[in-house]
Short mmCIF file of C-alpha atoms in Angstrom, two decimals:
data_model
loop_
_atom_site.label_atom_id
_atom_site.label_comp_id
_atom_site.label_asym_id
_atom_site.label_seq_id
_atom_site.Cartn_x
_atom_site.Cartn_y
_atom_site.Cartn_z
CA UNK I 152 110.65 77.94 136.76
CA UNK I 153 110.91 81.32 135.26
CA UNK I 154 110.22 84.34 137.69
CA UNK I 155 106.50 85.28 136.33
CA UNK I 156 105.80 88.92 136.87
CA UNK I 157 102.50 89.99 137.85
CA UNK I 158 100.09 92.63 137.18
CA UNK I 159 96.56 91.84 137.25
CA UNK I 160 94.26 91.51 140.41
CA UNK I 161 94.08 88.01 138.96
CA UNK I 162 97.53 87.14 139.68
CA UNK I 163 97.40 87.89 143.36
CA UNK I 164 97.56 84.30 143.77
CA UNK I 165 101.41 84.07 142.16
CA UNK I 166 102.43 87.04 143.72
CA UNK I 167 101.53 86.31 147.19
CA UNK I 168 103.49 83.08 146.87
CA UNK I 169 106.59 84.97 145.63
CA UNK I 170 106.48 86.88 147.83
CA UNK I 171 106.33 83.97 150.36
CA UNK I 172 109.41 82.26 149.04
CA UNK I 173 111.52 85.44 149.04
CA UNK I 174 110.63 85.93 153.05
CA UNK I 175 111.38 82.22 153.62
CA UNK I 176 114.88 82.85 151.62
CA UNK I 177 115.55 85.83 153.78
CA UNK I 178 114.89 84.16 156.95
CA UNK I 179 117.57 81.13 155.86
CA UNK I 180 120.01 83.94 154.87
CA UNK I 181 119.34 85.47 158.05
CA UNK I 182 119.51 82.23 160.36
CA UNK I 183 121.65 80.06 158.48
CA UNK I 184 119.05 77.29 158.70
CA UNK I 185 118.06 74.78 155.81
CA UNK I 186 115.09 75.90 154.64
CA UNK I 187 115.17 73.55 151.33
CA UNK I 188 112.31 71.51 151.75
CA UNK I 189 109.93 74.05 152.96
CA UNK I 190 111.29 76.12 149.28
CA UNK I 191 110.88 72.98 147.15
CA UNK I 192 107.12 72.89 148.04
CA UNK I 193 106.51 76.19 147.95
CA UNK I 194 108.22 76.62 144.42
CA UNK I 195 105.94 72.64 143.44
CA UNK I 196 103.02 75.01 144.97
CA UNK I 197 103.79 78.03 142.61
CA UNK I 198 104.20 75.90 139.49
CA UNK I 199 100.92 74.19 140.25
CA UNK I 200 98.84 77.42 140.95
CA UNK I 201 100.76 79.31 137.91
CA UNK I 202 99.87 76.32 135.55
CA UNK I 203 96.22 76.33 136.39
CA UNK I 204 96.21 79.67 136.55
CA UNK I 205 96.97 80.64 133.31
CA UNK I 206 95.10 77.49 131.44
CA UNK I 207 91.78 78.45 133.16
CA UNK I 208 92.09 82.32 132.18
CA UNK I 209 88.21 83.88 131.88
CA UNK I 210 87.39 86.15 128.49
CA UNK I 211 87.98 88.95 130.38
CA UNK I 212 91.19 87.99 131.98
CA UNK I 213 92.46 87.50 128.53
CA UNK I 214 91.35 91.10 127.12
CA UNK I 215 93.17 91.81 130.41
CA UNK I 216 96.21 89.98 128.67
CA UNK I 217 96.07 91.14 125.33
CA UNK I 218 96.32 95.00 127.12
CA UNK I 219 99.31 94.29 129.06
CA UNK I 220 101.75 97.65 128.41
CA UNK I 221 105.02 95.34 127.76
CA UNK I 222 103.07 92.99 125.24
CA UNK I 223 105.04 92.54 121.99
CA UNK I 224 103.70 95.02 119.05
CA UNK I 225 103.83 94.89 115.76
CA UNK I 226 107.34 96.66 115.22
CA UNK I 227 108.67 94.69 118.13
CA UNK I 228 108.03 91.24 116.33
CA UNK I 229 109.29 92.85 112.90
CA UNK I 230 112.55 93.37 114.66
CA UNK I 231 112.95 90.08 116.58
CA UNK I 232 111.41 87.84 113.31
CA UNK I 233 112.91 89.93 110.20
CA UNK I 234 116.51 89.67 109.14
CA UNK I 235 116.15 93.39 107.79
CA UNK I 236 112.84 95.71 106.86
CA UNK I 237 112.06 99.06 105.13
CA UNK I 238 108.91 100.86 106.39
CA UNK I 239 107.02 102.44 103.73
CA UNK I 240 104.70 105.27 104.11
CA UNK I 241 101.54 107.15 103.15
CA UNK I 242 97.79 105.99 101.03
CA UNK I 243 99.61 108.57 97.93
CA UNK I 244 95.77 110.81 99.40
CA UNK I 245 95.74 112.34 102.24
CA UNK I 246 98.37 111.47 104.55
CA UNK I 247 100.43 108.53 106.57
CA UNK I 248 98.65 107.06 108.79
CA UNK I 249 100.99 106.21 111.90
CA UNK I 250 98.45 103.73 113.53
CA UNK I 251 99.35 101.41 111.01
CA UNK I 252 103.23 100.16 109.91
CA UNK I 253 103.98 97.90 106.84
CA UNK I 254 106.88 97.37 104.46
CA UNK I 255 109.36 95.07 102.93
CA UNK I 256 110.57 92.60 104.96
CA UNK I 257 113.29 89.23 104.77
CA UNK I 258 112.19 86.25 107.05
CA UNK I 259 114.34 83.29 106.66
CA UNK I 260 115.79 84.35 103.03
CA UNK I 261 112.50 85.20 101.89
CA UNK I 262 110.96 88.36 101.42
CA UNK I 263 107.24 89.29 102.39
CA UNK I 264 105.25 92.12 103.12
CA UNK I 265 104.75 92.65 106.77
CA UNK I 266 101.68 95.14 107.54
CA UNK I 267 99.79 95.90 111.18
CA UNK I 268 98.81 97.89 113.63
CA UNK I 269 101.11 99.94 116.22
CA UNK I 270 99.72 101.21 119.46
CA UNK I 271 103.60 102.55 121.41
CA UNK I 272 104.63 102.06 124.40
CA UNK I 273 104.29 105.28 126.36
CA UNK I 274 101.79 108.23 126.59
CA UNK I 275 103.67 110.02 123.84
CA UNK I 276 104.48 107.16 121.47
CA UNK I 277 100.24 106.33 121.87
CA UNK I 278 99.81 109.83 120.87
CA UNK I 279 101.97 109.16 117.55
CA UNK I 280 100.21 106.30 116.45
CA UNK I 281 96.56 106.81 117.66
CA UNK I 282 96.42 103.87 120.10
CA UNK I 283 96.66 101.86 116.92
CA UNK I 284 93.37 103.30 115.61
CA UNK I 285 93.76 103.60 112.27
CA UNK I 286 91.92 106.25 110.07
CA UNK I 287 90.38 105.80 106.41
CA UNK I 288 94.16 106.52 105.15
CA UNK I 289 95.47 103.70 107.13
CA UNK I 290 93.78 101.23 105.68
CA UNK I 291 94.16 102.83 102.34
CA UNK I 292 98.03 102.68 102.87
CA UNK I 293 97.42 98.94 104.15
CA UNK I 294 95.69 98.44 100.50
CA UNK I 295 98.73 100.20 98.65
CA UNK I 296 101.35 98.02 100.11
CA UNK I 297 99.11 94.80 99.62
CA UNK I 298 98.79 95.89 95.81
CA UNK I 299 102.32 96.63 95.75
CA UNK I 300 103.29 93.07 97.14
CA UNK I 301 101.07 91.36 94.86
CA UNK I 302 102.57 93.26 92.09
CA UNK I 303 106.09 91.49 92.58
CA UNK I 304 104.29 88.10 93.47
CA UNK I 305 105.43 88.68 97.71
CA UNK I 306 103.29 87.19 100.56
CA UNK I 307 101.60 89.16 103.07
CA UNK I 308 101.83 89.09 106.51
CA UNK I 309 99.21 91.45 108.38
CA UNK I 310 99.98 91.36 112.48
CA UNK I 311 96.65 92.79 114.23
CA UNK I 312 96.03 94.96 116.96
CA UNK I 313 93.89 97.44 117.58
CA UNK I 314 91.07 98.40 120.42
CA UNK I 315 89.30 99.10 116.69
CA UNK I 316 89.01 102.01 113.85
CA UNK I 317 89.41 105.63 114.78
CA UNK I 318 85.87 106.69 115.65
CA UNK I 319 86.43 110.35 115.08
CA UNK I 320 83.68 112.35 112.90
CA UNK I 321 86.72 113.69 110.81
CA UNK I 322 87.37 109.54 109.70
CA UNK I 323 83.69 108.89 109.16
CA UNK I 324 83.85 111.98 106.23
CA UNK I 325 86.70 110.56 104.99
CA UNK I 326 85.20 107.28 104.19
CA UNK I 327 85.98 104.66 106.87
CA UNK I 328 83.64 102.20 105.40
CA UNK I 329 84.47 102.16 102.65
CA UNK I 330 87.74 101.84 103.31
CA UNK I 331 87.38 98.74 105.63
CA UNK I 332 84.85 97.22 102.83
CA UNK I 333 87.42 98.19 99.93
CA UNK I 334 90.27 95.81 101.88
CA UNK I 335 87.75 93.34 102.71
CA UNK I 336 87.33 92.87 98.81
CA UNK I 337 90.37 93.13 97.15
CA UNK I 338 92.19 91.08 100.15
CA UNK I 339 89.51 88.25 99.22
CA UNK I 340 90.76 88.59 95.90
CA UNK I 341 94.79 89.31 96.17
CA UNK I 342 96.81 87.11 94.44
CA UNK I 343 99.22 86.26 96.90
CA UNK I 344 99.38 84.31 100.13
CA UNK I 345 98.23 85.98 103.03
CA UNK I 346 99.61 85.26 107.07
CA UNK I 347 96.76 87.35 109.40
CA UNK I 348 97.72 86.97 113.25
CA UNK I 349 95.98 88.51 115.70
CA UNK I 350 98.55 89.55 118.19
CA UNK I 351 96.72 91.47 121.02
CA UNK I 352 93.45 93.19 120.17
CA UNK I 353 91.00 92.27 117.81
CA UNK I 354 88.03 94.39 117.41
CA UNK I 355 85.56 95.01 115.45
CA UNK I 356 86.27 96.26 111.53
CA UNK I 357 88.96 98.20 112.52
CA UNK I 358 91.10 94.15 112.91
CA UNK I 359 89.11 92.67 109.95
CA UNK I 360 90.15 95.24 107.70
CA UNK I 361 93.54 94.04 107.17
CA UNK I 362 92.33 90.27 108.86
CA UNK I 363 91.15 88.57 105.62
CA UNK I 364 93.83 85.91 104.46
CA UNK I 365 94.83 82.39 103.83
CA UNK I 366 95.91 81.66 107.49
CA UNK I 367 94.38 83.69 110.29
CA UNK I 368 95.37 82.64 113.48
CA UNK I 369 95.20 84.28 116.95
CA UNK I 370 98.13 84.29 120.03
CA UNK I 371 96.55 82.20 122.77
CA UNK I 372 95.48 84.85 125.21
CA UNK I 373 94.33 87.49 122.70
CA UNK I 374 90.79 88.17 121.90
CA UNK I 375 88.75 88.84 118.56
CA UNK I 376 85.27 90.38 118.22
CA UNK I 377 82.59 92.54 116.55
CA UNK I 378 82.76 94.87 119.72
CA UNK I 379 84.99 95.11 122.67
CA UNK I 380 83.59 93.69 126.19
CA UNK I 381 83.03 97.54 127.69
CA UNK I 382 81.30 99.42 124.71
CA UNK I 383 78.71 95.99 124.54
CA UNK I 384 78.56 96.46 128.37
CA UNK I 385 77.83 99.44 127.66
CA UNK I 386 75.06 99.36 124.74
CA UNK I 387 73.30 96.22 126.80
CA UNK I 388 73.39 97.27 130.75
CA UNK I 389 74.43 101.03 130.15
CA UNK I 390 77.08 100.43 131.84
CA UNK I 391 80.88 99.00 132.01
CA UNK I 392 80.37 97.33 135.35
CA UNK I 393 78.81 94.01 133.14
CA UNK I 394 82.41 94.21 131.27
CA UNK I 395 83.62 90.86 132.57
CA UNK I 396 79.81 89.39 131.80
CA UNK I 397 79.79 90.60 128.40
CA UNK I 398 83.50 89.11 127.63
CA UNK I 399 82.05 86.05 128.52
CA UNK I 400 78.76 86.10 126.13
CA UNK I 401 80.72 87.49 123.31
CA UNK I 402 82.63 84.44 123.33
CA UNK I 403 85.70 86.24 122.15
CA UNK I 404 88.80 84.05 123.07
CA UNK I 405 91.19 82.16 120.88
CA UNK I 406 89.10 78.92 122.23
CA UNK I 407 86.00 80.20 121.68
CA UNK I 408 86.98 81.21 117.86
CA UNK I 409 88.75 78.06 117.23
CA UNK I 410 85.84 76.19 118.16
CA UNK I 411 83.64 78.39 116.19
CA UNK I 412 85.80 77.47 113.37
CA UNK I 413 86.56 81.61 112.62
CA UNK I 414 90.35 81.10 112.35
CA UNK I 415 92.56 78.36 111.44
CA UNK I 416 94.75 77.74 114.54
CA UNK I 417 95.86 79.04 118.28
CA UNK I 418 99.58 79.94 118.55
CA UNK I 419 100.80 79.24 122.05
CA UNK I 420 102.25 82.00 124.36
CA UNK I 421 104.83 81.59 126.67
CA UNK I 422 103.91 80.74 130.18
CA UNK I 423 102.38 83.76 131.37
CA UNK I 424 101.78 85.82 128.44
CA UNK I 425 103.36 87.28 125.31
CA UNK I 426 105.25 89.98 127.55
CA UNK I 427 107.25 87.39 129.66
CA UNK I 428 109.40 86.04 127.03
CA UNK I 429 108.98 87.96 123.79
CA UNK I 430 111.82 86.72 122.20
CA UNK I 431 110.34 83.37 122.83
CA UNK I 432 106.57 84.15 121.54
CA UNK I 433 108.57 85.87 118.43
CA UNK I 434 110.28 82.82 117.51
CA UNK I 435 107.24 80.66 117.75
CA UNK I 436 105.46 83.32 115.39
CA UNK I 437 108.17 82.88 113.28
CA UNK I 438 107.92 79.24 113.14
CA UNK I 439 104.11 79.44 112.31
CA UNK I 440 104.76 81.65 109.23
CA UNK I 441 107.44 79.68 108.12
CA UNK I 442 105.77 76.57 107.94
CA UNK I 443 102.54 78.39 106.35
CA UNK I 444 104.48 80.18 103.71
CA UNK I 445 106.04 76.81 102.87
CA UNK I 446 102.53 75.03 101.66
CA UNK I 447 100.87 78.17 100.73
CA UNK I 448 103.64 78.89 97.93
CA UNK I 449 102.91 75.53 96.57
CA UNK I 450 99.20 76.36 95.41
CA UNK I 451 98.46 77.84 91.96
CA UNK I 452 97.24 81.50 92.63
CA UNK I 453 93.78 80.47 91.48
CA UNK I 454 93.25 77.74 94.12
CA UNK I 455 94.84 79.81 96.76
CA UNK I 456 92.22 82.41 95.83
CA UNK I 457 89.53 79.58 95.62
CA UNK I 458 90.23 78.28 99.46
CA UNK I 459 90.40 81.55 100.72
CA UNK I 460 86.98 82.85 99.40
CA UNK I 461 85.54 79.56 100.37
CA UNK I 462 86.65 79.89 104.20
CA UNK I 463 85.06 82.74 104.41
CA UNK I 464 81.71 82.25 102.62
CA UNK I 465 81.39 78.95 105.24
CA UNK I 466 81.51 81.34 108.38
CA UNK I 467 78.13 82.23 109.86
CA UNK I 468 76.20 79.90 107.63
CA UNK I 469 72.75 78.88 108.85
CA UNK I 470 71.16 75.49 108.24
CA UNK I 471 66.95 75.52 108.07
#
């Protein structure tokens, strides 16, 4: 099986059976003695624990996930799905907005409009692009390049990822509201097809603001929620040592949404997590939006419009 790096204290389990194999290989290097069977069940043992493992993950081990530093981002899956892309910059306002990427993109022949969040890599790449909180202008730009797609009849595809909108008293004056609430209309209403994936974090308005589409589907260990698990700790127990509690009430997984009927499918990671295998996770993306931009393109622009107003007028209906 593939060598599964670990990070989390929830992964002790994998790592101290690594770490087990590696002293059993030494001491056959070291003694010449066949030490095969003793491998083959400790390798049967690893594939057992790592299976279960990672298909009995908690909410909060999956926030955990959806944080790791090597998971794919946004430009990362633009460069391993798109034959070719040209970023394009700035709301035409006040300024470009570096917490959120988009431009013209080719994906198998065809060419779409890719848009989401960036967070970097490193301390001064975070710096660049806000952690992937996006200001007022950032979703503005998000709204100029949706316009601009729809204007030469181009899908959208919005990637999501962000710990949520920039929170700063500077974005509030600017109009962050409205902003979000601007998108949330005239994505209801764009006359296009439109691919949302959520591909690590999903919170609050700062995702939904460019999460309204035809398709919205989440990676398998990413999470998607009016509040992340530490502020509601926070607000409820004034406190983040309830963190893990609250991931678990807000019921924030890709399971938990699916079965809440919020988005329209799960798109499986490999084994795990995104950041083992990106080039695997970026094909299976790619498959996904494929297929999608397949049927969508086959529906009149009113219908499409139709079905996606519909899906969302159907969420969070109560029956007295």
């Amino acid at each position: 099986m593939q060598q599964i790096k670990t990070s989390f204290d929830f992964e002790k389990p994998i790592a101290d059976l690594v770490q087990q194999i590696e002293k059993v290989k030494q001491v056959a290097d070291k003694t010449k003695v066949d030490m095969s069977a003793t491998l083959e069940e400790l390798d049967g043992k690893l594939n057992e624990t790592t299976q279960s493992l990672y298909n009995n993950l908690t909410g909060w081990n999956k926030v955990q996930m959806s944080r790791h530093p090597d998971r794919p981002q946004t430009l990362d899956y633009i460069s391993m799905i798109c034959d070719d892309f040209i970023e394009l910059h700035g709301d035409r306002t006040v300024k470009d907005d570096k917490a959120i990427v988009g431009g013209f993109a080719t994906i198998n022949g065809q060419t779409v409009m890719v848009i989401g969040h960036q967070k970097g890599k490193n301390t001064k790449e975070r710096q660049f692009h806000n952690f992937g909180m996006a200001n007022p202008e950032g979703y503005r730009k998000a709204l100029r390049l949706m316009r601009l797609a729809e204007k030469f009849n181009k899908p959208v595809i919005s990637l999501i990822d962000t710990m949520g909108a920039y929170p700063g008293l500077e974005a509030e004056e600017r109009g962050q509201g409205e902003a979000i609430a601007r998108n949330l209309l005239e994505m209801s209403i764009l006359r296009v097809p439109i691919i949302c994936v959520i591909v690590g974090e999903g919170a609050s308005g700062g995702a939904l603001g460019i999460g309204i589409g035809d398709k919205v589907y989440m990676l398998e260990h990413t999470w998607y929620s009016v509040i992340s698990p530490e502020s509601c700790s926070s607000i409820l127990w004034r406190s983040w040592d309830f963190k893990e509690k609250a991931a678990e009430c807000l019921k924030l997984t890709s399971d938990d949404m699916f079965g809440n009927k919020l988005i329209d499918g799960i798109i499986p990671e490999p084994l795990g997590g995104a950041h083992q295998n990106p080039e695997l996770m970026a094909q299976t993306l790619k498959d996904y939006i494929i297929k999608d931009l397949a049927s969508l393109g086959k529906l009149k622009t009113d219908k499409l419009i139709e079905q996606r107003i519909e899906k969302f007028c159907a969420m969070g209906v109560v029956n007295e």
